[in-house]
Amino acid sequence: ACELDENSLAVEIGPGLGALTERLAASGARVLAIDIDRQLKPVLEETMADYDRVRLLFGDILEFDLEQELARAFNLENISPYKVCANIPYNITTPIIFQLLEQCPHLESAILMMQKEVAQRLAAAPGSKDYGLLTLNVAYHSRVEMITRVSRNCFYPRPEVDSSVVKITPYPYHTKRVTVKDEQTLKKFMKAAFQQRRKTILNSCTGFFKTEKPSAAAILKSLDLNPDTRPEQLSLEDFARITEMF
């Protein structure tokens, strides 16, 4: 799914014993493999001994400037577009996704294996039970595509949950799916709306924008939105239009 060749630049997060790393390296791509577990160093060094375009880095991915580390590892003056492939730890899935989307301007795409339930939230449609703030924040930065599902029975030791492989493709740098004057206001409004899911969007608007109900209702109706709609029924575009009008 990563589709690498000898011209590619790639990052693998959590190589473990190096099974995927070896497949990535076999494409001829330059690969930076990052793992938090330093005890894996001798095993990975031995596994990667035949691949001179693989670099190993040990430490916490969330504490690294990923593009700075890529430049250092391969002595690059300028970062070219690169891909990330990772079987990411379930407990830090969301922080890793936002690190990639908010701090990695040259990221071309990320193929990530994650807990099935998180993947469903990323790809959820408005009105579905999995749709929420995570869906909207990721959609603001990127397109999400479900690649495949992976049963827990494919692993040893067997985890407690099933997994899914997801492709995340960021919008080109400095562009987003929607255009708003103030990104932070949009994100804060969406967060406030989803903190009280049972509230109508009318109540969310009056509380967040400090507006009287009749005025807020009129604005929503001018946008062809029913004031009694719940936040989970609104698209990212709806939230952006509301934010721009208030």
PDB file of C-alpha atoms in Angstrom:
ATOM      1  CA  ALA A   1       0.000   0.000   0.000  1.00  0.00           C
ATOM      2  CA  CYS A   2       2.969   2.348   0.536  1.00  0.00           C
ATOM      3  CA  GLU A   3       4.024   2.079  -3.155  1.00  0.00           C
ATOM      4  CA  LEU A   4       7.708   2.891  -2.801  1.00  0.00           C
ATOM      5  CA  ASP A   5      10.562   2.827  -5.319  1.00  0.00           C
ATOM      6  CA  GLU A   6      14.236   3.845  -5.344  1.00  0.00           C
ATOM      7  CA  ASN A   7      13.280   7.524  -5.557  1.00  0.00           C
ATOM      8  CA  SER A   8      11.031   7.363  -2.490  1.00  0.00           C
ATOM      9  CA  LEU A   9      11.656   8.676   0.991  1.00  0.00           C
ATOM     10  CA  ALA A  10       9.807   6.896   3.802  1.00  0.00           C
ATOM     11  CA  VAL A  11       9.439   6.830   7.566  1.00  0.00           C
ATOM     12  CA  GLU A  12       8.413   3.744   9.481  1.00  0.00           C
ATOM     13  CA  ILE A  13       7.126   4.230  13.019  1.00  0.00           C
ATOM     14  CA  GLY A  14       7.549   1.217  15.297  1.00  0.00           C
ATOM     15  CA  PRO A  15       9.532  -1.243  13.160  1.00  0.00           C
ATOM     16  CA  GLY A  16       9.646  -3.857  15.913  1.00  0.00           C
ATOM     17  CA  LEU A  17      11.756  -6.763  14.635  1.00  0.00           C
ATOM     18  CA  GLY A  18      11.949  -5.266  11.153  1.00  0.00           C
ATOM     19  CA  ALA A  19       9.585  -7.429   9.072  1.00  0.00           C
ATOM     20  CA  LEU A  20       7.907  -4.462   7.364  1.00  0.00           C
ATOM     21  CA  THR A  21      11.143  -2.448   7.364  1.00  0.00           C
ATOM     22  CA  GLU A  22      12.768  -5.138   5.247  1.00  0.00           C
ATOM     23  CA  ARG A  23       9.935  -5.006   2.710  1.00  0.00           C
ATOM     24  CA  LEU A  24      10.126  -1.214   2.542  1.00  0.00           C
ATOM     25  CA  ALA A  25      13.906  -1.346   2.142  1.00  0.00           C
ATOM     26  CA  ALA A  26      13.654  -3.958  -0.626  1.00  0.00           C
ATOM     27  CA  SER A  27      11.907  -1.334  -2.784  1.00  0.00           C
ATOM     28  CA  GLY A  28      15.175   0.624  -2.870  1.00  0.00           C
ATOM     29  CA  ALA A  29      13.631   3.552  -0.986  1.00  0.00           C
ATOM     30  CA  ARG A  30      15.455   5.522   1.679  1.00  0.00           C
ATOM     31  CA  VAL A  31      13.806   4.482   4.946  1.00  0.00           C
ATOM     32  CA  LEU A  32      14.065   6.046   8.405  1.00  0.00           C
ATOM     33  CA  ALA A  33      12.789   3.530  10.975  1.00  0.00           C
ATOM     34  CA  ILE A  34      11.949   4.962  14.400  1.00  0.00           C
ATOM     35  CA  ASP A  35      11.317   2.850  17.498  1.00  0.00           C
ATOM     36  CA  ILE A  36      11.060   3.736  21.173  1.00  0.00           C
ATOM     37  CA  ASP A  37      12.560   0.401  22.295  1.00  0.00           C
ATOM     38  CA  ARG A  38      16.375   0.617  22.291  1.00  0.00           C
ATOM     39  CA  GLN A  39      16.603  -3.085  23.134  1.00  0.00           C
ATOM     40  CA  LEU A  40      15.624  -3.788  19.525  1.00  0.00           C
ATOM     41  CA  LYS A  41      18.729  -2.023  18.216  1.00  0.00           C
ATOM     42  CA  PRO A  42      20.989  -5.107  17.799  1.00  0.00           C
ATOM     43  CA  VAL A  43      18.204  -7.129  16.151  1.00  0.00           C
ATOM     44  CA  LEU A  44      17.286  -4.339  13.735  1.00  0.00           C
ATOM     45  CA  GLU A  45      20.917  -3.583  12.907  1.00  0.00           C
ATOM     46  CA  GLU A  46      21.446  -7.232  12.026  1.00  0.00           C
ATOM     47  CA  THR A  47      18.219  -7.459   9.993  1.00  0.00           C
ATOM     48  CA  MET A  48      19.037  -4.269   8.086  1.00  0.00           C
ATOM     49  CA  ALA A  49      22.739  -5.007   7.563  1.00  0.00           C
ATOM     50  CA  ASP A  50      22.274  -5.605   3.820  1.00  0.00           C
ATOM     51  CA  TYR A  51      20.323  -2.387   3.241  1.00  0.00           C
ATOM     52  CA  ASP A  52      22.509   0.709   3.047  1.00  0.00           C
ATOM     53  CA  ARG A  53      19.564   3.085   2.568  1.00  0.00           C
ATOM     54  CA  VAL A  54      17.955   2.341   5.944  1.00  0.00           C
ATOM     55  CA  ARG A  55      18.606   4.523   8.987  1.00  0.00           C
ATOM     56  CA  LEU A  56      17.560   3.572  12.522  1.00  0.00           C
ATOM     57  CA  LEU A  57      16.518   6.083  15.175  1.00  0.00           C
ATOM     58  CA  PHE A  58      15.549   5.224  18.746  1.00  0.00           C
ATOM     59  CA  GLY A  59      13.338   7.386  20.932  1.00  0.00           C
ATOM     60  CA  ASP A  60       9.796   8.688  21.334  1.00  0.00           C
ATOM     61  CA  ILE A  61       8.302   9.690  17.971  1.00  0.00           C
ATOM     62  CA  LEU A  62       6.200  12.365  19.700  1.00  0.00           C
ATOM     63  CA  GLU A  63       9.347  14.124  20.916  1.00  0.00           C
ATOM     64  CA  PHE A  64      11.012  14.266  17.492  1.00  0.00           C
ATOM     65  CA  ASP A  65      10.783  16.866  14.753  1.00  0.00           C
ATOM     66  CA  LEU A  66      10.199  14.243  12.085  1.00  0.00           C
ATOM     67  CA  GLU A  67      11.331  16.307   9.109  1.00  0.00           C
ATOM     68  CA  GLN A  68      14.435  17.511  10.929  1.00  0.00           C
ATOM     69  CA  GLU A  69      15.331  13.889  11.721  1.00  0.00           C
ATOM     70  CA  LEU A  70      14.773  12.865   8.084  1.00  0.00           C
ATOM     71  CA  ALA A  71      17.058  15.651   6.883  1.00  0.00           C
ATOM     72  CA  ARG A  72      19.716  14.650   9.412  1.00  0.00           C
ATOM     73  CA  ALA A  73      19.475  10.919   8.663  1.00  0.00           C
ATOM     74  CA  PHE A  74      19.952  11.323   4.908  1.00  0.00           C
ATOM     75  CA  ASN A  75      21.942  14.572   4.875  1.00  0.00           C
ATOM     76  CA  LEU A  76      19.218  16.442   2.982  1.00  0.00           C
ATOM     77  CA  GLU A  77      19.284  20.180   2.396  1.00  0.00           C
ATOM     78  CA  ASN A  78      15.629  20.154   1.387  1.00  0.00           C
ATOM     79  CA  ILE A  79      12.957  17.651   2.373  1.00  0.00           C
ATOM     80  CA  SER A  80      11.221  16.077  -0.598  1.00  0.00           C
ATOM     81  CA  PRO A  81       7.704  14.605  -0.231  1.00  0.00           C
ATOM     82  CA  TYR A  82       7.802  11.415   1.841  1.00  0.00           C
ATOM     83  CA  LYS A  83       5.480   8.650   3.006  1.00  0.00           C
ATOM     84  CA  VAL A  84       4.879   7.220   6.462  1.00  0.00           C
ATOM     85  CA  CYS A  85       4.094   3.547   7.050  1.00  0.00           C
ATOM     86  CA  ALA A  86       3.288   2.439  10.565  1.00  0.00           C
ATOM     87  CA  ASN A  87       1.570  -0.045  12.796  1.00  0.00           C
ATOM     88  CA  ILE A  88       0.974   2.571  15.445  1.00  0.00           C
ATOM     89  CA  PRO A  89       0.546   1.839  19.160  1.00  0.00           C
ATOM     90  CA  TYR A  90      -3.132   2.082  20.055  1.00  0.00           C
ATOM     91  CA  ASN A  91      -2.528   4.280  23.096  1.00  0.00           C
ATOM     92  CA  ILE A  92      -0.887   7.077  21.050  1.00  0.00           C
ATOM     93  CA  THR A  93      -2.783   6.777  17.756  1.00  0.00           C
ATOM     94  CA  THR A  94      -4.439  10.201  17.916  1.00  0.00           C
ATOM     95  CA  PRO A  95      -1.321  12.185  18.977  1.00  0.00           C
ATOM     96  CA  ILE A  96       0.695  10.568  16.162  1.00  0.00           C
ATOM     97  CA  ILE A  97      -1.963  11.372  13.558  1.00  0.00           C
ATOM     98  CA  PHE A  98      -2.054  15.037  14.568  1.00  0.00           C
ATOM     99  CA  GLN A  99       1.731  15.251  14.717  1.00  0.00           C
ATOM    100  CA  LEU A 100       1.821  14.048  11.107  1.00  0.00           C
ATOM    101  CA  LEU A 101      -0.971  16.377   9.964  1.00  0.00           C
ATOM    102  CA  GLU A 102       0.050  19.537  11.823  1.00  0.00           C
ATOM    103  CA  GLN A 103       3.849  19.347  11.979  1.00  0.00           C
ATOM    104  CA  CYS A 104       4.881  17.556   8.767  1.00  0.00           C
ATOM    105  CA  PRO A 105       4.269  19.889   5.798  1.00  0.00           C
ATOM    106  CA  HIS A 106       6.047  17.627   3.279  1.00  0.00           C
ATOM    107  CA  LEU A 107       4.116  14.464   4.177  1.00  0.00           C
ATOM    108  CA  GLU A 108       2.675  12.938   0.992  1.00  0.00           C
ATOM    109  CA  SER A 109       0.618  10.179   2.601  1.00  0.00           C
ATOM    110  CA  ALA A 110       0.494   7.917   5.647  1.00  0.00           C
ATOM    111  CA  ILE A 111      -0.506   4.254   5.620  1.00  0.00           C
ATOM    112  CA  LEU A 112      -1.387   3.455   9.224  1.00  0.00           C
ATOM    113  CA  MET A 113      -2.582   0.297  10.911  1.00  0.00           C
ATOM    114  CA  MET A 114      -4.679   1.146  13.948  1.00  0.00           C
ATOM    115  CA  GLN A 115      -7.469  -0.130  16.162  1.00  0.00           C
ATOM    116  CA  LYS A 116     -10.565  -0.785  14.021  1.00  0.00           C
ATOM    117  CA  GLU A 117     -12.765   1.458  16.169  1.00  0.00           C
ATOM    118  CA  VAL A 118     -10.434   4.451  15.717  1.00  0.00           C
ATOM    119  CA  ALA A 119     -10.288   3.868  11.955  1.00  0.00           C
ATOM    120  CA  GLN A 120     -14.090   3.839  11.837  1.00  0.00           C
ATOM    121  CA  ARG A 121     -14.170   7.192  13.629  1.00  0.00           C
ATOM    122  CA  LEU A 122     -11.702   8.694  11.144  1.00  0.00           C
ATOM    123  CA  ALA A 123     -13.762   7.621   8.133  1.00  0.00           C
ATOM    124  CA  ALA A 124     -17.251   8.151   9.629  1.00  0.00           C
ATOM    125  CA  ALA A 125     -20.025  10.038   7.840  1.00  0.00           C
ATOM    126  CA  PRO A 126     -22.209  12.734   9.461  1.00  0.00           C
ATOM    127  CA  GLY A 127     -25.066  11.201  11.429  1.00  0.00           C
ATOM    128  CA  SER A 128     -23.309   7.896  12.145  1.00  0.00           C
ATOM    129  CA  LYS A 129     -22.496   6.764  15.687  1.00  0.00           C
ATOM    130  CA  ASP A 130     -18.725   6.954  15.055  1.00  0.00           C
ATOM    131  CA  TYR A 131     -18.836  10.525  13.720  1.00  0.00           C
ATOM    132  CA  GLY A 132     -17.382  13.152  15.998  1.00  0.00           C
ATOM    133  CA  LEU A 133     -14.689  15.707  16.734  1.00  0.00           C
ATOM    134  CA  LEU A 134     -11.839  13.379  15.695  1.00  0.00           C
ATOM    135  CA  THR A 135     -13.530  12.818  12.312  1.00  0.00           C
ATOM    136  CA  LEU A 136     -13.866  16.560  11.713  1.00  0.00           C
ATOM    137  CA  ASN A 137     -10.371  17.552  12.830  1.00  0.00           C
ATOM    138  CA  VAL A 138      -8.736  14.907  10.640  1.00  0.00           C
ATOM    139  CA  ALA A 139     -11.032  15.777   7.703  1.00  0.00           C
ATOM    140  CA  TYR A 140      -9.959  19.426   7.993  1.00  0.00           C
ATOM    141  CA  HIS A 141      -6.379  18.432   7.181  1.00  0.00           C
ATOM    142  CA  SER A 142      -6.708  15.333   5.000  1.00  0.00           C
ATOM    143  CA  ARG A 143      -8.628  12.717   3.041  1.00  0.00           C
ATOM    144  CA  VAL A 144      -9.107   9.354   4.770  1.00  0.00           C
ATOM    145  CA  GLU A 145      -9.479   6.048   2.949  1.00  0.00           C
ATOM    146  CA  MET A 146     -10.063   2.625   4.492  1.00  0.00           C
ATOM    147  CA  ILE A 147      -7.680   0.115   2.864  1.00  0.00           C
ATOM    148  CA  THR A 148      -8.425  -3.161   4.642  1.00  0.00           C
ATOM    149  CA  ARG A 149      -9.383  -4.798   7.924  1.00  0.00           C
ATOM    150  CA  VAL A 150      -6.987  -7.037   9.825  1.00  0.00           C
ATOM    151  CA  SER A 151      -8.254  -9.662  12.267  1.00  0.00           C
ATOM    152  CA  ARG A 152      -6.685  -9.918  15.717  1.00  0.00           C
ATOM    153  CA  ASN A 153      -6.043 -13.589  14.827  1.00  0.00           C
ATOM    154  CA  CYS A 154      -3.326 -12.472  12.385  1.00  0.00           C
ATOM    155  CA  PHE A 155      -1.023 -11.581  15.284  1.00  0.00           C
ATOM    156  CA  TYR A 156       0.942 -13.393  17.936  1.00  0.00           C
ATOM    157  CA  PRO A 157       0.562 -12.651  20.753  1.00  0.00           C
ATOM    158  CA  ARG A 158      -3.088 -12.027  19.860  1.00  0.00           C
ATOM    159  CA  PRO A 159      -4.239  -8.484  20.763  1.00  0.00           C
ATOM    160  CA  GLU A 160      -7.605  -7.703  22.341  1.00  0.00           C
ATOM    161  CA  VAL A 161      -8.905  -5.811  19.289  1.00  0.00           C
ATOM    162  CA  ASP A 162      -9.180  -6.031  15.506  1.00  0.00           C
ATOM    163  CA  SER A 163      -7.264  -3.558  13.349  1.00  0.00           C
ATOM    164  CA  SER A 164      -7.767  -1.596  10.139  1.00  0.00           C
ATOM    165  CA  VAL A 165      -5.296  -0.150   7.656  1.00  0.00           C
ATOM    166  CA  VAL A 166      -6.077   3.442   6.712  1.00  0.00           C
ATOM    167  CA  LYS A 167      -4.547   5.790   4.149  1.00  0.00           C
ATOM    168  CA  ILE A 168      -4.391   9.443   5.187  1.00  0.00           C
ATOM    169  CA  THR A 169      -3.542  11.937   2.432  1.00  0.00           C
ATOM    170  CA  PRO A 170      -2.969  15.507   3.648  1.00  0.00           C
ATOM    171  CA  TYR A 171      -4.207  18.366   1.517  1.00  0.00           C
ATOM    172  CA  PRO A 172      -1.322  20.291  -0.097  1.00  0.00           C
ATOM    173  CA  TYR A 173       0.529  22.503   2.369  1.00  0.00           C
ATOM    174  CA  HIS A 174      -1.271  25.770   3.175  1.00  0.00           C
ATOM    175  CA  THR A 175      -4.571  24.395   1.836  1.00  0.00           C
ATOM    176  CA  LYS A 176      -7.360  22.768   3.793  1.00  0.00           C
ATOM    177  CA  ARG A 177     -10.690  21.157   2.909  1.00  0.00           C
ATOM    178  CA  VAL A 178     -12.513  24.311   3.986  1.00  0.00           C
ATOM    179  CA  THR A 179     -11.348  27.913   4.089  1.00  0.00           C
ATOM    180  CA  VAL A 180     -12.048  29.980   7.193  1.00  0.00           C
ATOM    181  CA  LYS A 181     -10.683  33.278   8.452  1.00  0.00           C
ATOM    182  CA  ASP A 182      -9.766  31.807  11.834  1.00  0.00           C
ATOM    183  CA  GLU A 183      -8.848  28.126  12.066  1.00  0.00           C
ATOM    184  CA  GLN A 184      -8.685  28.192  15.865  1.00  0.00           C
ATOM    185  CA  THR A 185     -12.228  29.573  16.188  1.00  0.00           C
ATOM    186  CA  LEU A 186     -13.520  26.794  13.927  1.00  0.00           C
ATOM    187  CA  LYS A 187     -11.755  24.109  15.967  1.00  0.00           C
ATOM    188  CA  LYS A 188     -12.868  25.571  19.307  1.00  0.00           C
ATOM    189  CA  PHE A 189     -16.468  25.825  18.094  1.00  0.00           C
ATOM    190  CA  MET A 190     -16.492  22.204  16.900  1.00  0.00           C
ATOM    191  CA  LYS A 191     -15.016  21.087  20.230  1.00  0.00           C
ATOM    192  CA  ALA A 192     -17.621  23.051  22.195  1.00  0.00           C
ATOM    193  CA  ALA A 193     -20.442  21.624  20.062  1.00  0.00           C
ATOM    194  CA  PHE A 194     -19.340  18.024  20.582  1.00  0.00           C
ATOM    195  CA  GLN A 195     -18.780  18.402  24.318  1.00  0.00           C
ATOM    196  CA  GLN A 196     -22.575  18.455  24.610  1.00  0.00           C
ATOM    197  CA  ARG A 197     -23.742  16.229  21.758  1.00  0.00           C
ATOM    198  CA  ARG A 198     -27.375  16.303  22.850  1.00  0.00           C
ATOM    199  CA  LYS A 199     -27.538  20.067  22.479  1.00  0.00           C
ATOM    200  CA  THR A 200     -28.978  21.477  19.281  1.00  0.00           C
ATOM    201  CA  ILE A 201     -26.692  23.491  17.027  1.00  0.00           C
ATOM    202  CA  LEU A 202     -28.801  26.538  17.974  1.00  0.00           C
ATOM    203  CA  ASN A 203     -27.845  26.122  21.641  1.00  0.00           C
ATOM    204  CA  SER A 204     -24.208  25.514  20.690  1.00  0.00           C
ATOM    205  CA  CYS A 205     -24.146  28.746  18.672  1.00  0.00           C
ATOM    206  CA  THR A 206     -25.830  30.894  21.328  1.00  0.00           C
ATOM    207  CA  GLY A 207     -23.435  29.606  23.988  1.00  0.00           C
ATOM    208  CA  PHE A 208     -20.217  29.768  21.980  1.00  0.00           C
ATOM    209  CA  PHE A 209     -20.791  32.971  20.003  1.00  0.00           C
ATOM    210  CA  LYS A 210     -22.667  34.740  22.854  1.00  0.00           C
ATOM    211  CA  THR A 211     -25.622  35.464  20.555  1.00  0.00           C
ATOM    212  CA  GLU A 212     -29.337  35.786  21.333  1.00  0.00           C
ATOM    213  CA  LYS A 213     -31.434  32.818  20.191  1.00  0.00           C
ATOM    214  CA  PRO A 214     -33.572  34.700  17.625  1.00  0.00           C
ATOM    215  CA  SER A 215     -30.455  36.128  15.932  1.00  0.00           C
ATOM    216  CA  ALA A 216     -28.658  32.767  15.970  1.00  0.00           C
ATOM    217  CA  ALA A 217     -31.718  30.973  14.571  1.00  0.00           C
ATOM    218  CA  ALA A 218     -31.990  33.521  11.751  1.00  0.00           C
ATOM    219  CA  ILE A 219     -28.322  33.032  10.819  1.00  0.00           C
ATOM    220  CA  LEU A 220     -28.698  29.237  10.779  1.00  0.00           C
ATOM    221  CA  LYS A 221     -31.829  29.453   8.628  1.00  0.00           C
ATOM    222  CA  SER A 222     -30.009  31.781   6.210  1.00  0.00           C
ATOM    223  CA  LEU A 223     -27.499  28.924   5.788  1.00  0.00           C
ATOM    224  CA  ASP A 224     -30.349  26.446   5.126  1.00  0.00           C
ATOM    225  CA  LEU A 225     -29.629  24.719   8.433  1.00  0.00           C
ATOM    226  CA  ASN A 226     -32.330  23.594  10.846  1.00  0.00           C
ATOM    227  CA  PRO A 227     -31.610  25.194  14.263  1.00  0.00           C
ATOM    228  CA  ASP A 228     -32.715  21.937  15.944  1.00  0.00           C
ATOM    229  CA  THR A 229     -30.027  19.892  14.175  1.00  0.00           C
ATOM    230  CA  ARG A 230     -27.553  18.050  16.425  1.00  0.00           C
ATOM    231  CA  PRO A 231     -23.794  18.648  15.969  1.00  0.00           C
ATOM    232  CA  GLU A 232     -23.162  15.063  14.807  1.00  0.00           C
ATOM    233  CA  GLN A 233     -25.433  15.632  11.800  1.00  0.00           C
ATOM    234  CA  LEU A 234     -23.367  18.539  10.447  1.00  0.00           C
ATOM    235  CA  SER A 235     -20.526  18.272   7.944  1.00  0.00           C
ATOM    236  CA  LEU A 236     -17.180  20.053   8.213  1.00  0.00           C
ATOM    237  CA  GLU A 237     -18.447  22.480   5.558  1.00  0.00           C
ATOM    238  CA  ASP A 238     -21.504  23.239   7.714  1.00  0.00           C
ATOM    239  CA  PHE A 239     -19.318  24.048  10.732  1.00  0.00           C
ATOM    240  CA  ALA A 240     -17.107  26.267   8.566  1.00  0.00           C
ATOM    241  CA  ARG A 241     -20.099  28.185   7.157  1.00  0.00           C
ATOM    242  CA  ILE A 242     -21.516  28.713  10.654  1.00  0.00           C
ATOM    243  CA  THR A 243     -18.160  29.950  11.976  1.00  0.00           C
ATOM    244  CA  GLU A 244     -17.810  32.439   9.116  1.00  0.00           C
ATOM    245  CA  MET A 245     -21.328  33.866   9.583  1.00  0.00           C
ATOM    246  CA  PHE A 246     -21.165  34.542  13.327  1.00  0.00           C
TER     247      PHE A 246
END
